[in-house]
CSV table of C-alpha atoms and ligand atoms in Angstrom, one decimal:
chain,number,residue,atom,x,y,z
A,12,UNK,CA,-13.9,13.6,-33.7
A,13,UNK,CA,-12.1,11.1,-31.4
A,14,UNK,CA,-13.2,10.5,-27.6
A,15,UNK,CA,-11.4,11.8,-24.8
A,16,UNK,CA,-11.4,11.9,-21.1
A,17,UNK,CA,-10.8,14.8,-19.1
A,18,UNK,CA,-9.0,14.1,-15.9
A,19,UNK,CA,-8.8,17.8,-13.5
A,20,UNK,CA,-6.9,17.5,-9.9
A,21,UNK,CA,-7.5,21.1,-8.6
A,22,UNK,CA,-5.3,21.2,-5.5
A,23,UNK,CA,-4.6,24.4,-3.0
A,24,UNK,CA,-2.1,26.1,-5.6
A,25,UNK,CA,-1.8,23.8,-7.9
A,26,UNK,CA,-4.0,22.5,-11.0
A,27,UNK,CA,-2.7,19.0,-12.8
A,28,UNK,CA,-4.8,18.0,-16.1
A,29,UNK,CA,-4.6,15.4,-18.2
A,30,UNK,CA,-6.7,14.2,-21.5
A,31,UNK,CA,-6.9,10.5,-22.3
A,32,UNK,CA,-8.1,8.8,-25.8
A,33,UNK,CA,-11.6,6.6,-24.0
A,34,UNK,CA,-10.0,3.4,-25.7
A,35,UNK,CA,-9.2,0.2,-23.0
A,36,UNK,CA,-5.3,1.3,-22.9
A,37,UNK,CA,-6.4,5.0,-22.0
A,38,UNK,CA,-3.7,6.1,-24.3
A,39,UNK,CA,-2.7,9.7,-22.3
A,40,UNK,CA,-2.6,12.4,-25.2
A,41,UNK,CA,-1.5,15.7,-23.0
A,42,UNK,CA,-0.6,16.6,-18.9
A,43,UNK,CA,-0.3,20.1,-17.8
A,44,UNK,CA,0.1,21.7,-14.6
A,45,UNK,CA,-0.8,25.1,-13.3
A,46,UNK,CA,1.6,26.0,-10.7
A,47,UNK,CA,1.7,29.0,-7.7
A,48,UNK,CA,-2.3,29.8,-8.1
A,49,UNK,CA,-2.5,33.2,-6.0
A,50,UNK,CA,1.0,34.4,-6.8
A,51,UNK,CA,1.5,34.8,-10.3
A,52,UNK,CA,0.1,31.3,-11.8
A,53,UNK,CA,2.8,29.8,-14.1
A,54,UNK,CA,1.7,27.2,-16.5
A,55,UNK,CA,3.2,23.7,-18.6
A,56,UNK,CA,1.5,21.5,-20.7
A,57,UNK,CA,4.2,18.7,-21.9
A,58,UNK,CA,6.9,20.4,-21.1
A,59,UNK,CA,5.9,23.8,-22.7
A,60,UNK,CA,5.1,26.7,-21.3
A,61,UNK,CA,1.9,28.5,-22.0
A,62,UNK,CA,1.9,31.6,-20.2
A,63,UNK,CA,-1.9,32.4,-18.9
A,64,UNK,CA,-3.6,35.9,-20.2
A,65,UNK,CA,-4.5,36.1,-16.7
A,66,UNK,CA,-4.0,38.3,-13.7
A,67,UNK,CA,-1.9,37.2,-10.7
A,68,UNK,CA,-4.2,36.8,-8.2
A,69,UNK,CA,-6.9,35.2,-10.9
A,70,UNK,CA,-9.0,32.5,-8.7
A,71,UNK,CA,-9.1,28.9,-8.9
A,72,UNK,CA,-13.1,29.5,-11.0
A,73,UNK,CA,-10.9,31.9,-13.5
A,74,UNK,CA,-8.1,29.5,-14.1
A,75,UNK,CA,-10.4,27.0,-14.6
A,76,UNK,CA,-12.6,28.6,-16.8
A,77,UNK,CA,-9.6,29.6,-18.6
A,78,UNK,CA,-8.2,25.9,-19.0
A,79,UNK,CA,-11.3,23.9,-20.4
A,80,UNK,CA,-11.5,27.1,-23.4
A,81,UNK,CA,-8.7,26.8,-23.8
A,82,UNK,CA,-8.3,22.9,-24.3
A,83,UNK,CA,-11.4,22.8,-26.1
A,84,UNK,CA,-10.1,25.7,-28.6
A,85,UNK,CA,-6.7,23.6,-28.7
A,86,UNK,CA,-8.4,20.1,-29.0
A,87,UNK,CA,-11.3,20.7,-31.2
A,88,UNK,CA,-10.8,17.0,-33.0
A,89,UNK,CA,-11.4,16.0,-29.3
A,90,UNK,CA,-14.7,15.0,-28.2
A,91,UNK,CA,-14.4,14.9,-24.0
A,92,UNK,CA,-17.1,12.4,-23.0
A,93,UNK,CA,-16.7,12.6,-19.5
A,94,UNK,CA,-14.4,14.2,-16.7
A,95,UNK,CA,-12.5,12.4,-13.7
A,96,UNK,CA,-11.9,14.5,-10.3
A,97,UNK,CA,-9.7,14.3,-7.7
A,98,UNK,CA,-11.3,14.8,-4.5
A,99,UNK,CA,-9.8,14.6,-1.6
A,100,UNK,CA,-12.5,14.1,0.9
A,101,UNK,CA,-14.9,11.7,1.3
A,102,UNK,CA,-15.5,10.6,4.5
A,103,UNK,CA,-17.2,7.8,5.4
A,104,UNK,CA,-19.5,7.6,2.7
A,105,UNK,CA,-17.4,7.3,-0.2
A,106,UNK,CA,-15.4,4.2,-0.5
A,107,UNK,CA,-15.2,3.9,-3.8
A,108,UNK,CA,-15.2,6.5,-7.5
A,109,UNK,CA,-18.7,7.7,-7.3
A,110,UNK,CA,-20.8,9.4,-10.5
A,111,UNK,CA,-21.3,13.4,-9.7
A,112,UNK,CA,-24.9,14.4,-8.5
A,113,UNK,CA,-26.3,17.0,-6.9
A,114,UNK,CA,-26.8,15.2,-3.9
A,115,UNK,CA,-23.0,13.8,-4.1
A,116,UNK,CA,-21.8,17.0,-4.6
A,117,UNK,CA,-23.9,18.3,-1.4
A,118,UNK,CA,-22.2,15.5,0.9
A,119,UNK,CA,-19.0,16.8,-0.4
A,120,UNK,CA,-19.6,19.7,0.5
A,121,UNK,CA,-20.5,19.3,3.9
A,122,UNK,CA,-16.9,17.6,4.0
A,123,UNK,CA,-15.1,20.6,3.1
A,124,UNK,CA,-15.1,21.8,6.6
A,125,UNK,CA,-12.5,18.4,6.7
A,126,UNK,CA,-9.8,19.4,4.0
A,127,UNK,CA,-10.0,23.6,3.4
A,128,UNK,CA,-7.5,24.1,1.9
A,129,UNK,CA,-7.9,21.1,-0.8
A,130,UNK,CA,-12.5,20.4,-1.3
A,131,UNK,CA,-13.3,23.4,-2.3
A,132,UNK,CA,-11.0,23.7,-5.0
A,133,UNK,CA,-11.5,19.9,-6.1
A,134,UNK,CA,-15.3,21.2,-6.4
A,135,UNK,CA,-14.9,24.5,-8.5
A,136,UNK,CA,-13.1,21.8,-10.8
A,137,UNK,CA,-16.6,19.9,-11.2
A,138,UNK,CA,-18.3,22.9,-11.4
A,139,UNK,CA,-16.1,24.2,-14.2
A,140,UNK,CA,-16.8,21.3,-15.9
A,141,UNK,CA,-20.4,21.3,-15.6
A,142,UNK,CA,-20.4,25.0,-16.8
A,143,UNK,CA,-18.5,24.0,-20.2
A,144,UNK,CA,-20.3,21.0,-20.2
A,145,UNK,CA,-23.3,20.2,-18.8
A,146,UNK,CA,-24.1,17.1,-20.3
A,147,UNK,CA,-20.5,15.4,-19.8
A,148,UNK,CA,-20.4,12.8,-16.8
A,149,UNK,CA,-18.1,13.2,-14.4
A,150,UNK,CA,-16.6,11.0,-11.6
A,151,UNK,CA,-15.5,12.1,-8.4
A,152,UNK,CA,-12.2,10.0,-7.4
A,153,UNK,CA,-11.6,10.0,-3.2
A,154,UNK,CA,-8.3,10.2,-1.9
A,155,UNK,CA,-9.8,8.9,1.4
A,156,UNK,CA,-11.4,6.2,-0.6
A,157,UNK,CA,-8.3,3.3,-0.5
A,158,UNK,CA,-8.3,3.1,3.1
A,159,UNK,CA,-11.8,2.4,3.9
A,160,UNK,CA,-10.6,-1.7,4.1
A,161,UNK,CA,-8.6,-0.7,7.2
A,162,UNK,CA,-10.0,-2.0,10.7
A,163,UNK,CA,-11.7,-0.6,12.6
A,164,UNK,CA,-9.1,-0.4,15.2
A,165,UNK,CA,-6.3,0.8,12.9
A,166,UNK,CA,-9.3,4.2,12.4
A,167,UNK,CA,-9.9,4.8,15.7
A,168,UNK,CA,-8.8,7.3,18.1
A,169,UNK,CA,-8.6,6.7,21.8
A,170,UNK,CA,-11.3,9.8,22.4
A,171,UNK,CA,-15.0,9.4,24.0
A,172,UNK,CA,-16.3,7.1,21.3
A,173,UNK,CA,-19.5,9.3,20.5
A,174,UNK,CA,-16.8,11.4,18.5
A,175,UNK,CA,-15.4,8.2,16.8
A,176,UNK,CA,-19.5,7.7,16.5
A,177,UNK,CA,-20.1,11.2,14.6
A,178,UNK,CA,-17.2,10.1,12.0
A,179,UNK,CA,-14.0,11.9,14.3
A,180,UNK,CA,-11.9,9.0,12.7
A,181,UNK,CA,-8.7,8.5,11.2
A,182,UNK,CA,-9.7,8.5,6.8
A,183,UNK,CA,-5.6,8.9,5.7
A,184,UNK,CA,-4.9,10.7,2.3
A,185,UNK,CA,-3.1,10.1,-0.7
A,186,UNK,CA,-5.6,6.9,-1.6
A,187,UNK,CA,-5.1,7.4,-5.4
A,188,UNK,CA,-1.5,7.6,-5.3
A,189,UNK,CA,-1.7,4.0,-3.1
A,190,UNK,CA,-4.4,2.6,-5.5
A,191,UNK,CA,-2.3,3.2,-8.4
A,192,UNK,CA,1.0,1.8,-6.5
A,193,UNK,CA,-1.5,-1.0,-5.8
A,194,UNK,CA,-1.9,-1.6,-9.0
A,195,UNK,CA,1.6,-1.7,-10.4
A,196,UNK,CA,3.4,-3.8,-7.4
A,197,UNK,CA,2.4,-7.4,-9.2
A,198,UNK,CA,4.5,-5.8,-12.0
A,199,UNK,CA,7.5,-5.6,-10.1
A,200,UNK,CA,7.5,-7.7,-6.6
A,201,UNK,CA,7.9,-11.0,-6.1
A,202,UNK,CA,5.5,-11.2,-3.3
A,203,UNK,CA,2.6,-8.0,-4.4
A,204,UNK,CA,0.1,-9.5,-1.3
A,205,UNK,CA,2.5,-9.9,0.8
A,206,UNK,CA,3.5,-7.2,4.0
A,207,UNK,CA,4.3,-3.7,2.1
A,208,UNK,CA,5.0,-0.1,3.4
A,209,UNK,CA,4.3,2.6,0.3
A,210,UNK,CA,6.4,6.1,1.2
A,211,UNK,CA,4.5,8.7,-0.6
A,212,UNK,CA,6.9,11.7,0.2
A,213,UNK,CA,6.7,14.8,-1.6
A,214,UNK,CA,5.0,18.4,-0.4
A,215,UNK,CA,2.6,16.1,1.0
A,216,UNK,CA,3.9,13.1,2.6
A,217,UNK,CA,2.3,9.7,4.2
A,218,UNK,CA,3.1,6.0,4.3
A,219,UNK,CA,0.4,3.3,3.7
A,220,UNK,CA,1.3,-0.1,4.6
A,221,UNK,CA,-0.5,-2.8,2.7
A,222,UNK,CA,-1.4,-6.4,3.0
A,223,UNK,CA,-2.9,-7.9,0.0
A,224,UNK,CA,-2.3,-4.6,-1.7
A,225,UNK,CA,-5.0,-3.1,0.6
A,226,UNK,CA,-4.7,-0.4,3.3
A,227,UNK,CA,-4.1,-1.8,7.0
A,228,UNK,CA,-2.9,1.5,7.7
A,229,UNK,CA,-1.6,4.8,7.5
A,230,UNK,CA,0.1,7.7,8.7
A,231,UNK,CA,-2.4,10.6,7.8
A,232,UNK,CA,-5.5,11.2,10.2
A,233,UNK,CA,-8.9,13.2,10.3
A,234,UNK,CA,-6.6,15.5,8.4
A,235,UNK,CA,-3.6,15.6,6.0
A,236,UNK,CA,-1.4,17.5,9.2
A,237,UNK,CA,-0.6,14.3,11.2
A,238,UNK,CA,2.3,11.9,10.3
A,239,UNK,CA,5.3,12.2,8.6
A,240,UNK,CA,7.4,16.0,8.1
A,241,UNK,CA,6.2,17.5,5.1
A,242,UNK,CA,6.9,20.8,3.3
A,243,UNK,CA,4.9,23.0,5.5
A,244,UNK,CA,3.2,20.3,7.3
A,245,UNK,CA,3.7,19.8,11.0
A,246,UNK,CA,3.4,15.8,11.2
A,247,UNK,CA,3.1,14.3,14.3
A,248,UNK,CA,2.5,16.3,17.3
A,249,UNK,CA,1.5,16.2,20.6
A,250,UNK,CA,-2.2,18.0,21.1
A,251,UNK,CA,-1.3,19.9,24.0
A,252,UNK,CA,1.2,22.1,21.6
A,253,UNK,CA,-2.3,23.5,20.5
A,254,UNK,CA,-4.0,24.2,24.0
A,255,UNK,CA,0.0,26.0,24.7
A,256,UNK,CA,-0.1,28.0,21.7
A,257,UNK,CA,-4.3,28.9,22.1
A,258,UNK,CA,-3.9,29.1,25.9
A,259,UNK,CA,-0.3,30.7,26.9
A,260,UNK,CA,0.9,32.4,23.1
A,261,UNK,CA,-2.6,34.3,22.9
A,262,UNK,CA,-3.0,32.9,19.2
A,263,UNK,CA,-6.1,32.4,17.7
A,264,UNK,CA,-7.3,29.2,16.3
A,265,UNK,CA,-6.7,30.4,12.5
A,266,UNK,CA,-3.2,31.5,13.6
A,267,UNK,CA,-2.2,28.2,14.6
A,268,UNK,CA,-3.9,26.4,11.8
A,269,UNK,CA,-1.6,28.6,9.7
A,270,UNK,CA,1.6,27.7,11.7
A,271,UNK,CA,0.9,24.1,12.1
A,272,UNK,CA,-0.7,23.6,8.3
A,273,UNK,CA,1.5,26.1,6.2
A,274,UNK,CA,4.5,27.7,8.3
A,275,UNK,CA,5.4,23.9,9.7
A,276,UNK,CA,7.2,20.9,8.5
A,277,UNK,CA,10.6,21.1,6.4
A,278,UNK,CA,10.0,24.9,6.2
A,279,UNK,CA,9.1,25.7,9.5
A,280,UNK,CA,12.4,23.5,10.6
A,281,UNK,CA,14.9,24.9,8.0
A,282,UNK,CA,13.6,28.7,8.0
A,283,UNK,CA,14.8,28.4,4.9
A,284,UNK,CA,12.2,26.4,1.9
A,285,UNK,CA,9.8,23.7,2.1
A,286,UNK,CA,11.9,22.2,-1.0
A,287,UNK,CA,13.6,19.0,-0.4
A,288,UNK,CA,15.7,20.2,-3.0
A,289,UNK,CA,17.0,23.4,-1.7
A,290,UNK,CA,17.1,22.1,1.6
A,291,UNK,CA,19.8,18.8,-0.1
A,292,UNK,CA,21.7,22.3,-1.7
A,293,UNK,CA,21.9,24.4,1.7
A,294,UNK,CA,24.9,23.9,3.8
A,295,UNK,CA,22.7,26.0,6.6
A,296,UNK,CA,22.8,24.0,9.7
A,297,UNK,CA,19.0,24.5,10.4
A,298,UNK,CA,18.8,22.9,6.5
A,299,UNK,CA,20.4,19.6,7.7
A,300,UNK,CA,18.3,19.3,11.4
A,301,UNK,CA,14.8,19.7,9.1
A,302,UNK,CA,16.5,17.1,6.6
A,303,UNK,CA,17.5,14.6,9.8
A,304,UNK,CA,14.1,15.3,11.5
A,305,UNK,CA,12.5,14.0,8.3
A,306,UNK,CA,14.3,10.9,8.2
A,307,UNK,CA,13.9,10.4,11.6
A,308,UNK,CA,9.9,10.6,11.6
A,309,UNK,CA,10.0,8.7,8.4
A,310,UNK,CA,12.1,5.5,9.9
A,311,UNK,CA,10.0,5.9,12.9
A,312,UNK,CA,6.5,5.4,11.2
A,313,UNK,CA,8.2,2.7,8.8
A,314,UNK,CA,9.1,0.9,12.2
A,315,UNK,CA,5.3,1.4,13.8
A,316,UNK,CA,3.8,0.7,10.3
A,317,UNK,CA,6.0,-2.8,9.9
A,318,UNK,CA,4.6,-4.0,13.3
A,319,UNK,CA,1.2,-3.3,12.8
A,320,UNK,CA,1.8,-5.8,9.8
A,321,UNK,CA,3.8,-8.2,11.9
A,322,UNK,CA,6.6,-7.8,9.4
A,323,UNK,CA,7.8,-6.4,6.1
A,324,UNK,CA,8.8,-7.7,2.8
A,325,UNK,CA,8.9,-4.6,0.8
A,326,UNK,CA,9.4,-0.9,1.0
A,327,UNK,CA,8.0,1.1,-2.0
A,328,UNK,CA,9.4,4.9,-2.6
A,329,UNK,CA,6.9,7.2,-4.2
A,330,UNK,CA,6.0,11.1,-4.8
A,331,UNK,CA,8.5,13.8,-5.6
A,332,UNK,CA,11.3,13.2,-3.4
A,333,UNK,CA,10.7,9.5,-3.0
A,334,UNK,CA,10.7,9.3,-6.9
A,335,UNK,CA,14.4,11.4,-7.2
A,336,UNK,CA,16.1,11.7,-4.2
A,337,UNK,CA,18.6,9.2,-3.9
A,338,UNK,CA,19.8,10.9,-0.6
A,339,UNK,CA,17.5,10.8,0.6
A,340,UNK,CA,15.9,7.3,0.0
A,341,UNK,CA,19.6,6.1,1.1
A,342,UNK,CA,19.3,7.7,4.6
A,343,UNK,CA,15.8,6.2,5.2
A,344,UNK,CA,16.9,2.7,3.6
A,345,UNK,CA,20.2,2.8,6.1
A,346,UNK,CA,17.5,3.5,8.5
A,347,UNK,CA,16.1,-0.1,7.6
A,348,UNK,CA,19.0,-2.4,7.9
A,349,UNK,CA,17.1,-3.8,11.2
A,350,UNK,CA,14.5,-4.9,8.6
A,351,UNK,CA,17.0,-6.4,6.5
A,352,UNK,CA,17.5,-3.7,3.7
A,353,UNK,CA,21.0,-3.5,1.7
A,354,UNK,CA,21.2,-1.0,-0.4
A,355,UNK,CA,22.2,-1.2,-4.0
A,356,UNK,CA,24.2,2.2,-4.4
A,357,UNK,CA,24.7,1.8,-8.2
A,358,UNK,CA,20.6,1.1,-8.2
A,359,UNK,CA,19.0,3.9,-6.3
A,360,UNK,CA,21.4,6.7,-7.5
A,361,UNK,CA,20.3,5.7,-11.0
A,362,UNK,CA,16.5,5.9,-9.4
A,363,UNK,CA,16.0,2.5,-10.9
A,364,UNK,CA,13.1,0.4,-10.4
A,365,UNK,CA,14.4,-2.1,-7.7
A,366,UNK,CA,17.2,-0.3,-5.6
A,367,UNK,CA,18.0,-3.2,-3.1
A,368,UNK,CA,20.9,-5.7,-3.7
A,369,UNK,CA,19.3,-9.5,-5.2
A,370,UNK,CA,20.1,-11.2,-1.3
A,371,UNK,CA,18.4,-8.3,0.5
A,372,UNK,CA,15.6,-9.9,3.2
A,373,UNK,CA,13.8,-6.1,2.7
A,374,UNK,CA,13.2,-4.9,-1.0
A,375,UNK,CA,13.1,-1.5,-1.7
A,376,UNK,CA,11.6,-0.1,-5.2
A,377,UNK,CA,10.8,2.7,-6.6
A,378,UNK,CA,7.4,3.3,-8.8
A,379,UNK,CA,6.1,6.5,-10.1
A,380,UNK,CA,3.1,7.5,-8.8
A,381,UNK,CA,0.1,8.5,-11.7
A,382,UNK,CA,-2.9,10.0,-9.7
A,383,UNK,CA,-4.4,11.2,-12.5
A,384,UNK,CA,-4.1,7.8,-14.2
A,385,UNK,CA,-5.5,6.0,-11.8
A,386,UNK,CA,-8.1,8.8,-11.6
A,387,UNK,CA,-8.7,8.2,-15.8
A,388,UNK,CA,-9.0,4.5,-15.0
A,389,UNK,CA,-11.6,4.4,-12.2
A,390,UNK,CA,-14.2,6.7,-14.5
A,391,UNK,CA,-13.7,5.0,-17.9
A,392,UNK,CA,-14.8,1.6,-15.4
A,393,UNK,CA,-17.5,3.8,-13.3
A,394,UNK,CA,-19.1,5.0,-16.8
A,395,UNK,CA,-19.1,1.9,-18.3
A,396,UNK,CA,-20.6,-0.3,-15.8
B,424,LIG,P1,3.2,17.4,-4.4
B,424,LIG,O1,3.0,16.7,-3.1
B,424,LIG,O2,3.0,18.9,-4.4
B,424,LIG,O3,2.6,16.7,-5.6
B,424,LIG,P2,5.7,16.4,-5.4
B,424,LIG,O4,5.3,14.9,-5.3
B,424,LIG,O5,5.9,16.9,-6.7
B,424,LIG,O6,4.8,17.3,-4.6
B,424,LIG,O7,7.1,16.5,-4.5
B,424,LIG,C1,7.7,17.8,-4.4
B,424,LIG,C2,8.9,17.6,-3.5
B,424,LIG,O8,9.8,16.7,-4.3
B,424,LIG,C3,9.7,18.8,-3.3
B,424,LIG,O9,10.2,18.8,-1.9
B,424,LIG,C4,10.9,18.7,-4.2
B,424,LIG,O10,12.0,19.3,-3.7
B,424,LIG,C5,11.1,17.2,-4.2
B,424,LIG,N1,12.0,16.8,-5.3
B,424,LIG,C6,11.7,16.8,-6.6
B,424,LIG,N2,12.8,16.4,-7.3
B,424,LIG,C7,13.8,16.2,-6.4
B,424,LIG,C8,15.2,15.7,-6.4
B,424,LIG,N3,15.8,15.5,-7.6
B,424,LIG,N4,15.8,15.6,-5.3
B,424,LIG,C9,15.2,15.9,-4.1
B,424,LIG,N5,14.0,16.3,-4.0
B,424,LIG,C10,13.3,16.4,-5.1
């Protein structure tokens, strides 16, 4: 029997696993996905598809349960010492990976209220795991966790401060994504400390700008709706849009949750999908204003998040359409020239690694993201300390 790690990211419809060998180099021995959980799941491990004996509308718990059998009947030679967890929540108390407990899993729980449509589907993955295997340690990997070296100032909202007080702050998301990106910009920047804005654009989308490759910023808030246009995801937006619709529309709080978290962002604009790629295919006019509005809000946030760091000397793409859009990365880089970006054309439509010509002032590069990496890392280090 060999050692193994277990990395699970349970998301709203989607559940990304990996296995790693436990050896220093983490050598990564499988990655699956479980796509449209509630409508039909659809599953890929390495490219293959494995359809699941499952029903359509089989719950996160039943997938799950599904998943470790079935790795475990798969993977017998394996011996899974311990399990990593995406979680995407954890508030003020978790700044770094922390070892699962009952009383950690408690104060997640009482986060949950924070991130619906995410915690409670990051925790049936623990408990999964603890049903299989009790005795296996697992970790619990924050996606809040990166930005907790941010000032105080960059979290705060302008609002009575016994809110700020009672933890009504602004955490920011996609902290594993950043950590990792953290880790790989001495690999490819000239200056990795110096002033950096990571783009993490894909259904989910933020920007983190760095300094010493920690967060000084971000776009995300209390929640994962504020900032940049996502799929479904409003972005920014002016507060008194809710009292309008709650106040004048006669909606109810769930149905404007709904519209601003799920009916929002690229979809909401287009009408059409809440997939970059469709949207790049649709000669619809209402396809091209969601694709400009995105652009828009994202050279807009690069611009605030370049003078909170009194500068920039590198922009960093990331996520699905960061990773292989050249379009779109050309539209936001042409949106940069004021910063001193000049495109490489050759370079960013072969989605190579550095995508800005040699005399550019403002480099632009483009790193793969590996959550659950970064997620295998953090617990073979928690474990062993
Ligand atoms: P998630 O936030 O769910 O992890 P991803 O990071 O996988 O999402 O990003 C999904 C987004 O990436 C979708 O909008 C998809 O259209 C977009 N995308 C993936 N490949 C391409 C491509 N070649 N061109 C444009 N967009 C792409």
């Amino acid at each position: 029997m060999s050692d193994a790690i277990l990395v699970l990211n349970s998301g709203s419809s989607s559940i990304k696993y990996a296995l790693y060998g436990a050896s220093p180099d983490l050598p990564r021995l499988l990655h699956g996905q479980i796509d449209r959980i509630g409508l039909g799941p659809e599953h890929a491990c390495d490219g293959v598809d494995t359809p699941l004996p499952l029903p359509g509308d089989a719950t996160h718990a039943d997938i799950l349960d599904w998943l470790l059998a079935h790795l475990q009947q798969e993977h017998g030679a394996l011996s899974i010492i311990a399990a990593g967890h995406r979680v995407v929540h954890g508030g003020r108390d978790f700044a770094e990976p922390a070892q699962i407990t009952e009383d950690a899993i408690a104060r997640m729980e009482r986060l949950a209220p924070l991130a619906p449509a995410h915690q409670p589907h990051n925790l049936a993955g623990i408990a999964a795991v603890a049903r299989r295997w009790p005795q296996v340690p697992q970790v619990a990997c924050f996606d809040t966790a990166f930005h907790r070296t941010q000032s105080r100032i960059a979290q705060l909202f302008a609002i009575p401060r016994q809110f700020s007080d009672d933890g009504v702050l602004r955490y920011g998301f996609h902290g594993l994504s950043y950590h990792y990106i953290s880790t790989r910009l001495p690999d490819v920047l000239d200056k990795p400390d110096g002033k950096v804005i990571v783009a993490h654009l894909g259904n989910g989308a933020s920007m983190c700008a760095m300094e010493n490759r920690q967060s000084a910023a971000t776009t995300m808030g209390f929640t994962a709706l504020d900032g940049l246009v996502m799929g479904r995801r409003c972005g920014e937006l002016d507060p008194g849009v809710i009292f309008h619709m709650l106040r004048d529309r006669g909606m109810t709080v769930a149905e404007v949750e709904d519209m601003l978290g799920s009916d929002s962002g690229l979809m909401g604009v287009s009408g059409i999908s809440s997939d970059m790629r469709d949207l790049l295919a649709s000669d619809a006019p209402a396809a091209s204003e969601a694709i400009d509005l995105f652009v828009y809000q994202a050279c807009k946030k690069i611009g605030a998040l370049a003078a909170t760091l009194g500068g920039l000397d590198a922009l960093v793409f990331t996520g699905g359409i960061g990773e292989n859009s050249a379009q779109i990365r050309a539209r936001i880089l042409e949106g940069c020239a004021w910063l001193g970006a000049t495109m490489d054309a050759g370079a960013n439509a072969a989605n190579a690694s550095r995508i800005t010509t040699p005399d550019s002032r403002l480099a632009a590069h483009v790193i793969p993201t590996d959550e659950e990496g970064i997620i295998a890392v953090e617990t073979r280090k928690l474990l062993r300390n």
